[in-house]
């Protein structure tokens, strides 16, 4: 998939294209319905399929006080879109000047003028142009005037009829409901980070952890203990290694911690030296909220249960504490 960031990048090797546009944060199941339909139409017509997406998120420009956190990183968004068979992605820098274009200007100048749209595919909720004045009716009218086809993909909903959306994913993550987030996304929610040194209490207690911290991990779910996967990325390729993990998110109140961190214990493993390694964490299921116990022994008894519950939810063999002296990370 080609990545374009300016009109000069656009390939000259096509006359007409199928275009879809949107932020596509999370590339959830509703997004994929739109993207897949665009790809299908492109293959039928023999035209390249182009995704126009925006960075930063428009809401952060129009409502900076809202502090909207993205479900996934920009690179993850690009990677997910590429897997659907899209030919090119135009990454549009979004700022106040760009946002002043009217709906007609956006369609005429960028979709048709730059991207040579012969067909436009969007979701039912697509809005565009200054003040979000562009909608389905406006797009169809402009399609007739400018000579391009339009297809509107209907909302995709859960069994209760509630629409899948990035907003719902964020709301689920805010309460720790990672299972519901995964239903909307079509896969577990993932964050990324580099393993850093922590207080090393975990290894002393028989549960060594890979610790992530900072503000750039992605949308971290609510404090609590989760079952999930620590994902190692094999250098030099796209292969990944998935390791079953019990994941703690929070400030570690048992030891009066202050900094919010993500700590992942790979079940039964003491031979991993992950310091400095970039990893991902996939959240599968929430086990419990973050708690403070009356003693360290009570904490350990609860962690023993958490680790067994993690193995059960992930469908892997159970594992217990590891001997502190066997931990190989330095």
PDB file of C-alpha atoms in Angstrom:
ATOM      1  CA  UNK A   1       0.000   0.000   0.000  1.00  0.00           C
ATOM      2  CA  UNK A   2       1.340   3.400  -0.980  1.00  0.00           C
ATOM      3  CA  UNK A   3       1.373   6.178   1.628  1.00  0.00           C
ATOM      4  CA  UNK A   4       0.835   9.727   0.386  1.00  0.00           C
ATOM      5  CA  UNK A   5       1.151  12.863   2.498  1.00  0.00           C
ATOM      6  CA  UNK A   6       0.966  15.573  -0.154  1.00  0.00           C
ATOM      7  CA  UNK A   7      -0.488  16.026  -3.648  1.00  0.00           C
ATOM      8  CA  UNK A   8       3.028  15.567  -5.052  1.00  0.00           C
ATOM      9  CA  UNK A   9       3.037  11.976  -3.773  1.00  0.00           C
ATOM     10  CA  UNK A  10      -0.066  10.930  -5.666  1.00  0.00           C
ATOM     11  CA  UNK A  11       0.669   8.402  -8.376  1.00  0.00           C
ATOM     12  CA  UNK A  12       0.017   9.524 -11.957  1.00  0.00           C
ATOM     13  CA  UNK A  13      -0.748   5.929 -13.002  1.00  0.00           C
ATOM     14  CA  UNK A  14      -4.557   6.025 -12.746  1.00  0.00           C
ATOM     15  CA  UNK A  15      -7.419   8.073 -14.157  1.00  0.00           C
ATOM     16  CA  UNK A  16     -10.212   7.092 -11.786  1.00  0.00           C
ATOM     17  CA  UNK A  17     -10.306   5.686  -8.286  1.00  0.00           C
ATOM     18  CA  UNK A  18     -12.595   4.477  -5.527  1.00  0.00           C
ATOM     19  CA  UNK A  19     -12.208   6.745  -2.502  1.00  0.00           C
ATOM     20  CA  UNK A  20     -13.364   6.457   1.081  1.00  0.00           C
ATOM     21  CA  UNK A  21     -12.581   8.952   3.810  1.00  0.00           C
ATOM     22  CA  UNK A  22     -12.670   9.148   7.597  1.00  0.00           C
ATOM     23  CA  UNK A  23     -10.528   8.991  10.727  1.00  0.00           C
ATOM     24  CA  UNK A  24     -11.058   5.232  11.059  1.00  0.00           C
ATOM     25  CA  UNK A  25      -9.722   5.227  14.628  1.00  0.00           C
ATOM     26  CA  UNK A  26      -9.658   1.626  15.821  1.00  0.00           C
ATOM     27  CA  UNK A  27     -10.552   0.242  12.362  1.00  0.00           C
ATOM     28  CA  UNK A  28     -13.446  -1.523  14.091  1.00  0.00           C
ATOM     29  CA  UNK A  29     -15.987  -3.825  12.491  1.00  0.00           C
ATOM     30  CA  UNK A  30     -18.133  -0.951  11.254  1.00  0.00           C
ATOM     31  CA  UNK A  31     -15.113   0.692   9.651  1.00  0.00           C
ATOM     32  CA  UNK A  32     -14.100  -2.570   8.028  1.00  0.00           C
ATOM     33  CA  UNK A  33     -17.540  -2.929   6.440  1.00  0.00           C
ATOM     34  CA  UNK A  34     -16.984   0.399   4.655  1.00  0.00           C
ATOM     35  CA  UNK A  35     -13.389  -0.324   3.711  1.00  0.00           C
ATOM     36  CA  UNK A  36     -14.176  -3.827   2.472  1.00  0.00           C
ATOM     37  CA  UNK A  37     -17.024  -2.538   0.333  1.00  0.00           C
ATOM     38  CA  UNK A  38     -14.716   0.091  -1.194  1.00  0.00           C
ATOM     39  CA  UNK A  39     -12.171  -2.618  -2.026  1.00  0.00           C
ATOM     40  CA  UNK A  40     -14.859  -4.822  -3.577  1.00  0.00           C
ATOM     41  CA  UNK A  41     -16.071  -1.975  -5.804  1.00  0.00           C
ATOM     42  CA  UNK A  42     -12.502  -1.102  -6.768  1.00  0.00           C
ATOM     43  CA  UNK A  43     -11.836  -4.667  -7.870  1.00  0.00           C
ATOM     44  CA  UNK A  44     -15.081  -4.764  -9.860  1.00  0.00           C
ATOM     45  CA  UNK A  45     -14.230  -1.532 -11.679  1.00  0.00           C
ATOM     46  CA  UNK A  46     -10.514  -2.148 -11.989  1.00  0.00           C
ATOM     47  CA  UNK A  47      -9.738   1.106 -10.175  1.00  0.00           C
ATOM     48  CA  UNK A  48      -7.323   1.655  -7.280  1.00  0.00           C
ATOM     49  CA  UNK A  49      -8.853   2.046  -3.825  1.00  0.00           C
ATOM     50  CA  UNK A  50      -7.703   5.085  -1.867  1.00  0.00           C
ATOM     51  CA  UNK A  51      -8.347   5.835   1.796  1.00  0.00           C
ATOM     52  CA  UNK A  52      -8.222   9.480   2.840  1.00  0.00           C
ATOM     53  CA  UNK A  53      -7.611   9.678   6.576  1.00  0.00           C
ATOM     54  CA  UNK A  54      -6.690  12.473   8.953  1.00  0.00           C
ATOM     55  CA  UNK A  55      -4.050  13.187  11.563  1.00  0.00           C
ATOM     56  CA  UNK A  56      -4.413  14.552  14.159  1.00  0.00           C
ATOM     57  CA  UNK A  57      -7.981  13.559  14.990  1.00  0.00           C
ATOM     58  CA  UNK A  58     -10.255  16.449  13.903  1.00  0.00           C
ATOM     59  CA  UNK A  59     -11.861  16.589  17.337  1.00  0.00           C
ATOM     60  CA  UNK A  60      -8.518  17.515  18.899  1.00  0.00           C
ATOM     61  CA  UNK A  61      -8.391  20.558  16.597  1.00  0.00           C
ATOM     62  CA  UNK A  62     -11.973  21.670  17.096  1.00  0.00           C
ATOM     63  CA  UNK A  63     -12.290  20.687  20.776  1.00  0.00           C
ATOM     64  CA  UNK A  64      -8.789  20.515  22.286  1.00  0.00           C
ATOM     65  CA  UNK A  65     -10.249  20.676  25.793  1.00  0.00           C
ATOM     66  CA  UNK A  66     -11.893  17.274  25.240  1.00  0.00           C
ATOM     67  CA  UNK A  67      -8.510  15.463  25.413  1.00  0.00           C
ATOM     68  CA  UNK A  68      -9.638  12.661  23.108  1.00  0.00           C
ATOM     69  CA  UNK A  69      -7.290   9.686  23.202  1.00  0.00           C
ATOM     70  CA  UNK A  70      -7.085   7.516  20.134  1.00  0.00           C
ATOM     71  CA  UNK A  71      -8.018   3.845  20.340  1.00  0.00           C
ATOM     72  CA  UNK A  72      -4.892   2.955  18.357  1.00  0.00           C
ATOM     73  CA  UNK A  73      -1.717   4.577  17.145  1.00  0.00           C
ATOM     74  CA  UNK A  74      -1.478   6.077  13.688  1.00  0.00           C
ATOM     75  CA  UNK A  75       0.880   3.316  12.554  1.00  0.00           C
ATOM     76  CA  UNK A  76      -1.528   0.656  13.794  1.00  0.00           C
ATOM     77  CA  UNK A  77      -4.353   2.359  11.914  1.00  0.00           C
ATOM     78  CA  UNK A  78      -2.301   2.341   8.719  1.00  0.00           C
ATOM     79  CA  UNK A  79      -1.316  -1.302   9.201  1.00  0.00           C
ATOM     80  CA  UNK A  80      -4.905  -2.415   9.783  1.00  0.00           C
ATOM     81  CA  UNK A  81      -6.152  -0.576   6.722  1.00  0.00           C
ATOM     82  CA  UNK A  82      -3.435  -2.129   4.582  1.00  0.00           C
ATOM     83  CA  UNK A  83      -4.515  -5.655   5.550  1.00  0.00           C
ATOM     84  CA  UNK A  84      -7.893  -5.031   3.887  1.00  0.00           C
ATOM     85  CA  UNK A  85      -6.382  -4.706   0.413  1.00  0.00           C
ATOM     86  CA  UNK A  86      -6.377  -0.928   0.035  1.00  0.00           C
ATOM     87  CA  UNK A  87      -4.035   0.332  -2.677  1.00  0.00           C
ATOM     88  CA  UNK A  88      -3.100   3.752  -1.294  1.00  0.00           C
ATOM     89  CA  UNK A  89      -3.632   5.841   1.819  1.00  0.00           C
ATOM     90  CA  UNK A  90      -3.553   9.627   1.762  1.00  0.00           C
ATOM     91  CA  UNK A  91      -2.617  10.921   5.210  1.00  0.00           C
ATOM     92  CA  UNK A  92      -4.012  14.425   5.447  1.00  0.00           C
ATOM     93  CA  UNK A  93      -2.632  16.766   8.080  1.00  0.00           C
ATOM     94  CA  UNK A  94      -5.705  18.199   9.768  1.00  0.00           C
ATOM     95  CA  UNK A  95      -5.608  21.772  11.043  1.00  0.00           C
ATOM     96  CA  UNK A  96      -7.872  24.815  11.260  1.00  0.00           C
ATOM     97  CA  UNK A  97      -6.925  26.026   7.775  1.00  0.00           C
ATOM     98  CA  UNK A  98      -7.783  22.679   6.187  1.00  0.00           C
ATOM     99  CA  UNK A  99     -11.070  22.559   8.118  1.00  0.00           C
ATOM    100  CA  UNK A 100     -12.268  25.820   6.529  1.00  0.00           C
ATOM    101  CA  UNK A 101     -12.951  24.143   3.159  1.00  0.00           C
ATOM    102  CA  UNK A 102     -16.657  23.881   2.407  1.00  0.00           C
ATOM    103  CA  UNK A 103     -18.235  20.511   1.706  1.00  0.00           C
ATOM    104  CA  UNK A 104     -18.282  21.278  -2.012  1.00  0.00           C
ATOM    105  CA  UNK A 105     -14.640  22.407  -1.994  1.00  0.00           C
ATOM    106  CA  UNK A 106     -13.544  19.284  -0.134  1.00  0.00           C
ATOM    107  CA  UNK A 107     -15.248  17.016  -2.645  1.00  0.00           C
ATOM    108  CA  UNK A 108     -14.367  18.998  -5.782  1.00  0.00           C
ATOM    109  CA  UNK A 109     -10.778  19.874  -4.946  1.00  0.00           C
ATOM    110  CA  UNK A 110      -9.534  16.883  -2.966  1.00  0.00           C
ATOM    111  CA  UNK A 111     -11.698  13.843  -3.684  1.00  0.00           C
ATOM    112  CA  UNK A 112     -12.211  14.538  -7.389  1.00  0.00           C
ATOM    113  CA  UNK A 113      -9.419  16.968  -8.189  1.00  0.00           C
ATOM    114  CA  UNK A 114      -6.507  15.320  -6.379  1.00  0.00           C
ATOM    115  CA  UNK A 115      -7.616  11.735  -5.801  1.00  0.00           C
ATOM    116  CA  UNK A 116      -9.603  11.430  -9.066  1.00  0.00           C
ATOM    117  CA  UNK A 117     -12.583   9.827  -7.402  1.00  0.00           C
ATOM    118  CA  UNK A 118     -14.919   8.021  -9.773  1.00  0.00           C
ATOM    119  CA  UNK A 119     -16.710   6.368  -6.891  1.00  0.00           C
ATOM    120  CA  UNK A 120     -16.981   7.364  -3.202  1.00  0.00           C
ATOM    121  CA  UNK A 121     -17.884   4.917  -0.446  1.00  0.00           C
ATOM    122  CA  UNK A 122     -18.624   6.123   3.092  1.00  0.00           C
ATOM    123  CA  UNK A 123     -20.597   5.145   6.157  1.00  0.00           C
ATOM    124  CA  UNK A 124     -24.044   6.478   6.930  1.00  0.00           C
ATOM    125  CA  UNK A 125     -22.655   8.879   9.561  1.00  0.00           C
ATOM    126  CA  UNK A 126     -19.976  10.467   7.352  1.00  0.00           C
ATOM    127  CA  UNK A 127     -19.759  14.241   7.687  1.00  0.00           C
ATOM    128  CA  UNK A 128     -17.406  16.591   5.861  1.00  0.00           C
ATOM    129  CA  UNK A 129     -16.660  20.212   5.067  1.00  0.00           C
ATOM    130  CA  UNK A 130     -16.667  23.290   7.291  1.00  0.00           C
ATOM    131  CA  UNK A 131     -19.137  22.887  10.116  1.00  0.00           C
ATOM    132  CA  UNK A 132     -19.745  19.269   9.078  1.00  0.00           C
ATOM    133  CA  UNK A 133     -22.363  20.524   6.623  1.00  0.00           C
ATOM    134  CA  UNK A 134     -21.657  17.728   4.163  1.00  0.00           C
ATOM    135  CA  UNK A 135     -23.743  14.575   4.566  1.00  0.00           C
ATOM    136  CA  UNK A 136     -25.217  11.762   2.470  1.00  0.00           C
ATOM    137  CA  UNK A 137     -27.586  14.053   0.579  1.00  0.00           C
ATOM    138  CA  UNK A 138     -24.844  16.565  -0.195  1.00  0.00           C
ATOM    139  CA  UNK A 139     -22.495  13.814  -1.347  1.00  0.00           C
ATOM    140  CA  UNK A 140     -25.077  12.325  -3.696  1.00  0.00           C
ATOM    141  CA  UNK A 141     -25.890  15.753  -5.152  1.00  0.00           C
ATOM    142  CA  UNK A 142     -22.208  16.485  -5.746  1.00  0.00           C
ATOM    143  CA  UNK A 143     -21.760  13.046  -7.257  1.00  0.00           C
ATOM    144  CA  UNK A 144     -24.427  13.854  -9.834  1.00  0.00           C
ATOM    145  CA  UNK A 145     -22.910  17.266 -10.545  1.00  0.00           C
ATOM    146  CA  UNK A 146     -19.286  16.100 -10.741  1.00  0.00           C
ATOM    147  CA  UNK A 147     -19.805  12.660 -12.267  1.00  0.00           C
ATOM    148  CA  UNK A 148     -18.892  10.135  -9.572  1.00  0.00           C
ATOM    149  CA  UNK A 149     -20.829   7.256  -8.054  1.00  0.00           C
ATOM    150  CA  UNK A 150     -21.763   7.094  -4.381  1.00  0.00           C
ATOM    151  CA  UNK A 151     -22.474   4.179  -2.069  1.00  0.00           C
ATOM    152  CA  UNK A 152     -23.501   4.653   1.550  1.00  0.00           C
ATOM    153  CA  UNK A 153     -22.782   1.683   3.795  1.00  0.00           C
ATOM    154  CA  UNK A 154     -25.346   1.288   6.554  1.00  0.00           C
ATOM    155  CA  UNK A 155     -24.486   1.172  10.252  1.00  0.00           C
ATOM    156  CA  UNK A 156     -23.190  -2.091  11.663  1.00  0.00           C
ATOM    157  CA  UNK A 157     -24.696  -2.925  15.047  1.00  0.00           C
ATOM    158  CA  UNK A 158     -24.542  -5.499  17.812  1.00  0.00           C
ATOM    159  CA  UNK A 159     -27.345  -7.937  18.667  1.00  0.00           C
ATOM    160  CA  UNK A 160     -29.070  -5.231  20.722  1.00  0.00           C
ATOM    161  CA  UNK A 161     -29.086  -2.875  17.749  1.00  0.00           C
ATOM    162  CA  UNK A 162     -26.459  -0.520  19.172  1.00  0.00           C
ATOM    163  CA  UNK A 163     -24.131   0.920  16.561  1.00  0.00           C
ATOM    164  CA  UNK A 164     -20.456  -0.013  16.582  1.00  0.00           C
ATOM    165  CA  UNK A 165     -18.288   3.090  16.951  1.00  0.00           C
ATOM    166  CA  UNK A 166     -14.924   4.313  18.192  1.00  0.00           C
ATOM    167  CA  UNK A 167     -16.758   6.238  20.908  1.00  0.00           C
ATOM    168  CA  UNK A 168     -18.226   3.003  22.239  1.00  0.00           C
ATOM    169  CA  UNK A 169     -14.780   1.405  22.240  1.00  0.00           C
ATOM    170  CA  UNK A 170     -13.381   4.286  24.309  1.00  0.00           C
ATOM    171  CA  UNK A 171     -16.301   4.081  26.720  1.00  0.00           C
ATOM    172  CA  UNK A 172     -15.791   0.337  27.189  1.00  0.00           C
ATOM    173  CA  UNK A 173     -12.070   0.752  27.827  1.00  0.00           C
ATOM    174  CA  UNK A 174     -12.754   3.519  30.354  1.00  0.00           C
ATOM    175  CA  UNK A 175     -14.680   1.016  32.489  1.00  0.00           C
ATOM    176  CA  UNK A 176     -12.290  -1.869  31.876  1.00  0.00           C
ATOM    177  CA  UNK A 177     -14.761  -3.772  29.727  1.00  0.00           C
ATOM    178  CA  UNK A 178     -12.139  -4.990  27.293  1.00  0.00           C
ATOM    179  CA  UNK A 179     -14.331  -7.898  26.188  1.00  0.00           C
ATOM    180  CA  UNK A 180     -16.980  -5.495  24.851  1.00  0.00           C
ATOM    181  CA  UNK A 181     -14.273  -3.393  23.216  1.00  0.00           C
ATOM    182  CA  UNK A 182     -12.986  -6.522  21.483  1.00  0.00           C
ATOM    183  CA  UNK A 183     -16.478  -7.344  20.185  1.00  0.00           C
ATOM    184  CA  UNK A 184     -16.653  -3.959  18.487  1.00  0.00           C
ATOM    185  CA  UNK A 185     -13.063  -4.028  17.251  1.00  0.00           C
ATOM    186  CA  UNK A 186     -13.214  -7.623  16.090  1.00  0.00           C
ATOM    187  CA  UNK A 187      -9.982  -8.352  17.974  1.00  0.00           C
ATOM    188  CA  UNK A 188      -8.445  -7.652  21.422  1.00  0.00           C
ATOM    189  CA  UNK A 189      -7.524  -4.062  22.220  1.00  0.00           C
ATOM    190  CA  UNK A 190      -3.758  -3.532  21.931  1.00  0.00           C
ATOM    191  CA  UNK A 191      -1.301  -1.047  23.399  1.00  0.00           C
ATOM    192  CA  UNK A 192       2.425  -0.665  22.704  1.00  0.00           C
ATOM    193  CA  UNK A 193       5.426   0.299  24.780  1.00  0.00           C
ATOM    194  CA  UNK A 194       9.028  -0.409  25.668  1.00  0.00           C
ATOM    195  CA  UNK A 195       9.828  -2.501  28.722  1.00  0.00           C
ATOM    196  CA  UNK A 196      11.376  -0.428  31.511  1.00  0.00           C
ATOM    197  CA  UNK A 197      12.777  -1.184  34.940  1.00  0.00           C
ATOM    198  CA  UNK A 198      10.284  -1.139  37.765  1.00  0.00           C
ATOM    199  CA  UNK A 199      10.539  -1.612  41.518  1.00  0.00           C
ATOM    200  CA  UNK A 200      11.284  -5.339  40.977  1.00  0.00           C
ATOM    201  CA  UNK A 201       8.787  -6.374  43.639  1.00  0.00           C
ATOM    202  CA  UNK A 202       7.169  -8.851  41.262  1.00  0.00           C
ATOM    203  CA  UNK A 203      10.260 -10.992  40.896  1.00  0.00           C
ATOM    204  CA  UNK A 204      10.732 -11.050  44.681  1.00  0.00           C
ATOM    205  CA  UNK A 205       7.161 -12.302  45.087  1.00  0.00           C
ATOM    206  CA  UNK A 206       7.450 -14.997  42.391  1.00  0.00           C
ATOM    207  CA  UNK A 207       5.673 -13.036  39.652  1.00  0.00           C
ATOM    208  CA  UNK A 208       8.250 -11.132  37.543  1.00  0.00           C
ATOM    209  CA  UNK A 209       6.650  -8.528  35.297  1.00  0.00           C
ATOM    210  CA  UNK A 210       7.414  -6.578  32.157  1.00  0.00           C
ATOM    211  CA  UNK A 211       6.667  -2.956  33.055  1.00  0.00           C
ATOM    212  CA  UNK A 212       5.423  -0.240  30.714  1.00  0.00           C
ATOM    213  CA  UNK A 213       4.862   3.375  31.704  1.00  0.00           C
ATOM    214  CA  UNK A 214       4.404   6.777  30.136  1.00  0.00           C
ATOM    215  CA  UNK A 215       1.766   8.782  28.293  1.00  0.00           C
ATOM    216  CA  UNK A 216       2.258   7.335  24.813  1.00  0.00           C
ATOM    217  CA  UNK A 217       1.201   3.722  25.295  1.00  0.00           C
ATOM    218  CA  UNK A 218      -2.196   4.162  23.690  1.00  0.00           C
ATOM    219  CA  UNK A 219      -5.618   3.970  25.311  1.00  0.00           C
ATOM    220  CA  UNK A 220      -4.928   2.029  28.522  1.00  0.00           C
ATOM    221  CA  UNK A 221      -8.035   0.398  30.057  1.00  0.00           C
ATOM    222  CA  UNK A 222      -9.305   1.219  33.546  1.00  0.00           C
ATOM    223  CA  UNK A 223      -7.269   0.116  36.552  1.00  0.00           C
ATOM    224  CA  UNK A 224      -7.549  -3.576  37.305  1.00  0.00           C
ATOM    225  CA  UNK A 225      -6.192  -7.032  36.569  1.00  0.00           C
ATOM    226  CA  UNK A 226      -6.648  -8.542  33.114  1.00  0.00           C
ATOM    227  CA  UNK A 227      -5.986 -11.718  31.186  1.00  0.00           C
ATOM    228  CA  UNK A 228      -4.225 -11.127  27.899  1.00  0.00           C
ATOM    229  CA  UNK A 229      -1.169 -11.616  25.774  1.00  0.00           C
ATOM    230  CA  UNK A 230       2.302 -10.112  25.836  1.00  0.00           C
ATOM    231  CA  UNK A 231       3.274  -9.878  22.190  1.00  0.00           C
ATOM    232  CA  UNK A 232       6.897  -9.902  21.122  1.00  0.00           C
ATOM    233  CA  UNK A 233       7.739  -8.621  17.642  1.00  0.00           C
ATOM    234  CA  UNK A 234      10.355 -10.724  15.900  1.00  0.00           C
ATOM    235  CA  UNK A 235      13.059  -8.466  14.391  1.00  0.00           C
ATOM    236  CA  UNK A 236      13.397  -8.404  10.635  1.00  0.00           C
ATOM    237  CA  UNK A 237       9.848  -9.453   9.791  1.00  0.00           C
ATOM    238  CA  UNK A 238       6.167  -9.395  10.646  1.00  0.00           C
ATOM    239  CA  UNK A 239       6.135 -12.476  12.890  1.00  0.00           C
ATOM    240  CA  UNK A 240       4.859 -12.138  16.446  1.00  0.00           C
ATOM    241  CA  UNK A 241       5.175 -14.341  19.513  1.00  0.00           C
ATOM    242  CA  UNK A 242       2.151 -14.416  21.832  1.00  0.00           C
ATOM    243  CA  UNK A 243       2.837 -15.171  25.491  1.00  0.00           C
ATOM    244  CA  UNK A 244      -0.063 -15.643  27.971  1.00  0.00           C
ATOM    245  CA  UNK A 245       0.033 -12.951  30.633  1.00  0.00           C
ATOM    246  CA  UNK A 246      -1.728 -11.664  33.723  1.00  0.00           C
ATOM    247  CA  UNK A 247      -1.759  -7.871  33.362  1.00  0.00           C
ATOM    248  CA  UNK A 248      -2.019  -5.298  36.130  1.00  0.00           C
ATOM    249  CA  UNK A 249      -2.998  -1.703  35.377  1.00  0.00           C
ATOM    250  CA  UNK A 250      -2.830   0.941  38.096  1.00  0.00           C
ATOM    251  CA  UNK A 251      -0.681   2.728  40.644  1.00  0.00           C
ATOM    252  CA  UNK A 252       0.075  -0.362  42.768  1.00  0.00           C
ATOM    253  CA  UNK A 253      -1.831   0.855  45.861  1.00  0.00           C
ATOM    254  CA  UNK A 254      -0.627  -2.095  47.943  1.00  0.00           C
ATOM    255  CA  UNK A 255       2.794  -0.432  48.005  1.00  0.00           C
ATOM    256  CA  UNK A 256       1.543   3.192  47.912  1.00  0.00           C
ATOM    257  CA  UNK A 257       2.583   3.718  44.321  1.00  0.00           C
ATOM    258  CA  UNK A 258       1.997   7.054  42.583  1.00  0.00           C
ATOM    259  CA  UNK A 259       2.686   6.441  38.891  1.00  0.00           C
ATOM    260  CA  UNK A 260       0.115   4.569  36.802  1.00  0.00           C
ATOM    261  CA  UNK A 261       1.787   1.646  35.059  1.00  0.00           C
ATOM    262  CA  UNK A 262       1.028  -1.470  33.056  1.00  0.00           C
ATOM    263  CA  UNK A 263       2.730  -4.637  34.337  1.00  0.00           C
ATOM    264  CA  UNK A 264       2.490  -7.977  32.531  1.00  0.00           C
ATOM    265  CA  UNK A 265       3.480 -11.293  34.115  1.00  0.00           C
ATOM    266  CA  UNK A 266       4.056 -14.028  31.535  1.00  0.00           C
ATOM    267  CA  UNK A 267       2.644 -17.171  33.112  1.00  0.00           C
ATOM    268  CA  UNK A 268       5.289 -19.502  34.493  1.00  0.00           C
ATOM    269  CA  UNK A 269       8.225 -17.763  32.805  1.00  0.00           C
ATOM    270  CA  UNK A 270      11.344 -16.596  34.594  1.00  0.00           C
ATOM    271  CA  UNK A 271      13.714 -16.806  31.617  1.00  0.00           C
ATOM    272  CA  UNK A 272      12.607 -13.674  29.765  1.00  0.00           C
ATOM    273  CA  UNK A 273      14.880 -10.625  29.597  1.00  0.00           C
ATOM    274  CA  UNK A 274      12.697  -7.982  27.968  1.00  0.00           C
ATOM    275  CA  UNK A 275      14.281  -4.754  29.198  1.00  0.00           C
ATOM    276  CA  UNK A 276      14.483  -2.228  26.394  1.00  0.00           C
ATOM    277  CA  UNK A 277      12.380  -4.359  24.066  1.00  0.00           C
ATOM    278  CA  UNK A 278       9.330  -2.862  22.327  1.00  0.00           C
ATOM    279  CA  UNK A 279       6.310  -5.078  22.995  1.00  0.00           C
ATOM    280  CA  UNK A 280       2.549  -5.010  22.677  1.00  0.00           C
ATOM    281  CA  UNK A 281      -0.114  -5.978  25.187  1.00  0.00           C
ATOM    282  CA  UNK A 282      -3.445  -7.443  24.047  1.00  0.00           C
ATOM    283  CA  UNK A 283      -6.253  -7.189  26.607  1.00  0.00           C
ATOM    284  CA  UNK A 284      -8.663 -10.148  26.451  1.00  0.00           C
ATOM    285  CA  UNK A 285     -10.706 -10.160  29.653  1.00  0.00           C
ATOM    286  CA  UNK A 286     -10.952  -8.254  32.941  1.00  0.00           C
ATOM    287  CA  UNK A 287     -10.471 -10.406  36.019  1.00  0.00           C
ATOM    288  CA  UNK A 288     -11.027  -7.884  38.821  1.00  0.00           C
ATOM    289  CA  UNK A 289     -10.627  -4.239  39.848  1.00  0.00           C
ATOM    290  CA  UNK A 290      -7.480  -2.968  41.541  1.00  0.00           C
ATOM    291  CA  UNK A 291      -7.623  -3.754  45.272  1.00  0.00           C
ATOM    292  CA  UNK A 292      -5.615  -3.141  48.422  1.00  0.00           C
ATOM    293  CA  UNK A 293      -5.163  -6.128  50.743  1.00  0.00           C
ATOM    294  CA  UNK A 294      -4.527  -6.370  54.463  1.00  0.00           C
ATOM    295  CA  UNK A 295      -1.104  -7.976  54.013  1.00  0.00           C
ATOM    296  CA  UNK A 296       1.367  -9.076  51.377  1.00  0.00           C
ATOM    297  CA  UNK A 297       0.347 -12.696  52.036  1.00  0.00           C
ATOM    298  CA  UNK A 298      -3.257 -11.826  51.206  1.00  0.00           C
ATOM    299  CA  UNK A 299      -2.058 -10.110  48.038  1.00  0.00           C
ATOM    300  CA  UNK A 300      -0.050 -13.174  47.009  1.00  0.00           C
ATOM    301  CA  UNK A 301      -2.991 -15.484  47.623  1.00  0.00           C
ATOM    302  CA  UNK A 302      -5.110 -13.297  45.363  1.00  0.00           C
ATOM    303  CA  UNK A 303      -2.429 -13.157  42.656  1.00  0.00           C
ATOM    304  CA  UNK A 304      -2.254 -16.972  42.755  1.00  0.00           C
ATOM    305  CA  UNK A 305      -5.958 -17.008  41.888  1.00  0.00           C
ATOM    306  CA  UNK A 306      -5.534 -14.276  39.261  1.00  0.00           C
ATOM    307  CA  UNK A 307      -2.860 -16.296  37.475  1.00  0.00           C
ATOM    308  CA  UNK A 308      -5.017 -19.434  37.484  1.00  0.00           C
ATOM    309  CA  UNK A 309      -8.007 -17.444  36.229  1.00  0.00           C
ATOM    310  CA  UNK A 310      -5.840 -15.951  33.485  1.00  0.00           C
ATOM    311  CA  UNK A 311      -4.790 -19.402  32.290  1.00  0.00           C
ATOM    312  CA  UNK A 312      -8.398 -20.555  32.280  1.00  0.00           C
ATOM    313  CA  UNK A 313      -9.669 -17.569  30.293  1.00  0.00           C
ATOM    314  CA  UNK A 314      -6.865 -17.827  27.745  1.00  0.00           C
ATOM    315  CA  UNK A 315      -7.145 -21.606  27.438  1.00  0.00           C
ATOM    316  CA  UNK A 316      -3.520 -22.310  28.334  1.00  0.00           C
ATOM    317  CA  UNK A 317      -1.961 -24.651  30.934  1.00  0.00           C
ATOM    318  CA  UNK A 318      -1.996 -23.291  34.509  1.00  0.00           C
ATOM    319  CA  UNK A 319       1.178 -21.946  36.080  1.00  0.00           C
ATOM    320  CA  UNK A 320       2.118 -20.755  39.544  1.00  0.00           C
ATOM    321  CA  UNK A 321       4.831 -18.680  41.158  1.00  0.00           C
ATOM    322  CA  UNK A 322       8.376 -18.904  39.852  1.00  0.00           C
ATOM    323  CA  UNK A 323      11.418 -19.163  42.149  1.00  0.00           C
ATOM    324  CA  UNK A 324      12.759 -15.608  42.612  1.00  0.00           C
ATOM    325  CA  UNK A 325      16.331 -16.812  42.110  1.00  0.00           C
ATOM    326  CA  UNK A 326      15.488 -18.176  38.660  1.00  0.00           C
ATOM    327  CA  UNK A 327      14.606 -14.792  37.137  1.00  0.00           C
ATOM    328  CA  UNK A 328      17.139 -14.099  34.393  1.00  0.00           C
ATOM    329  CA  UNK A 329      16.342 -10.443  33.630  1.00  0.00           C
ATOM    330  CA  UNK A 330      18.957  -8.068  34.987  1.00  0.00           C
TER     331      UNK A 330
END
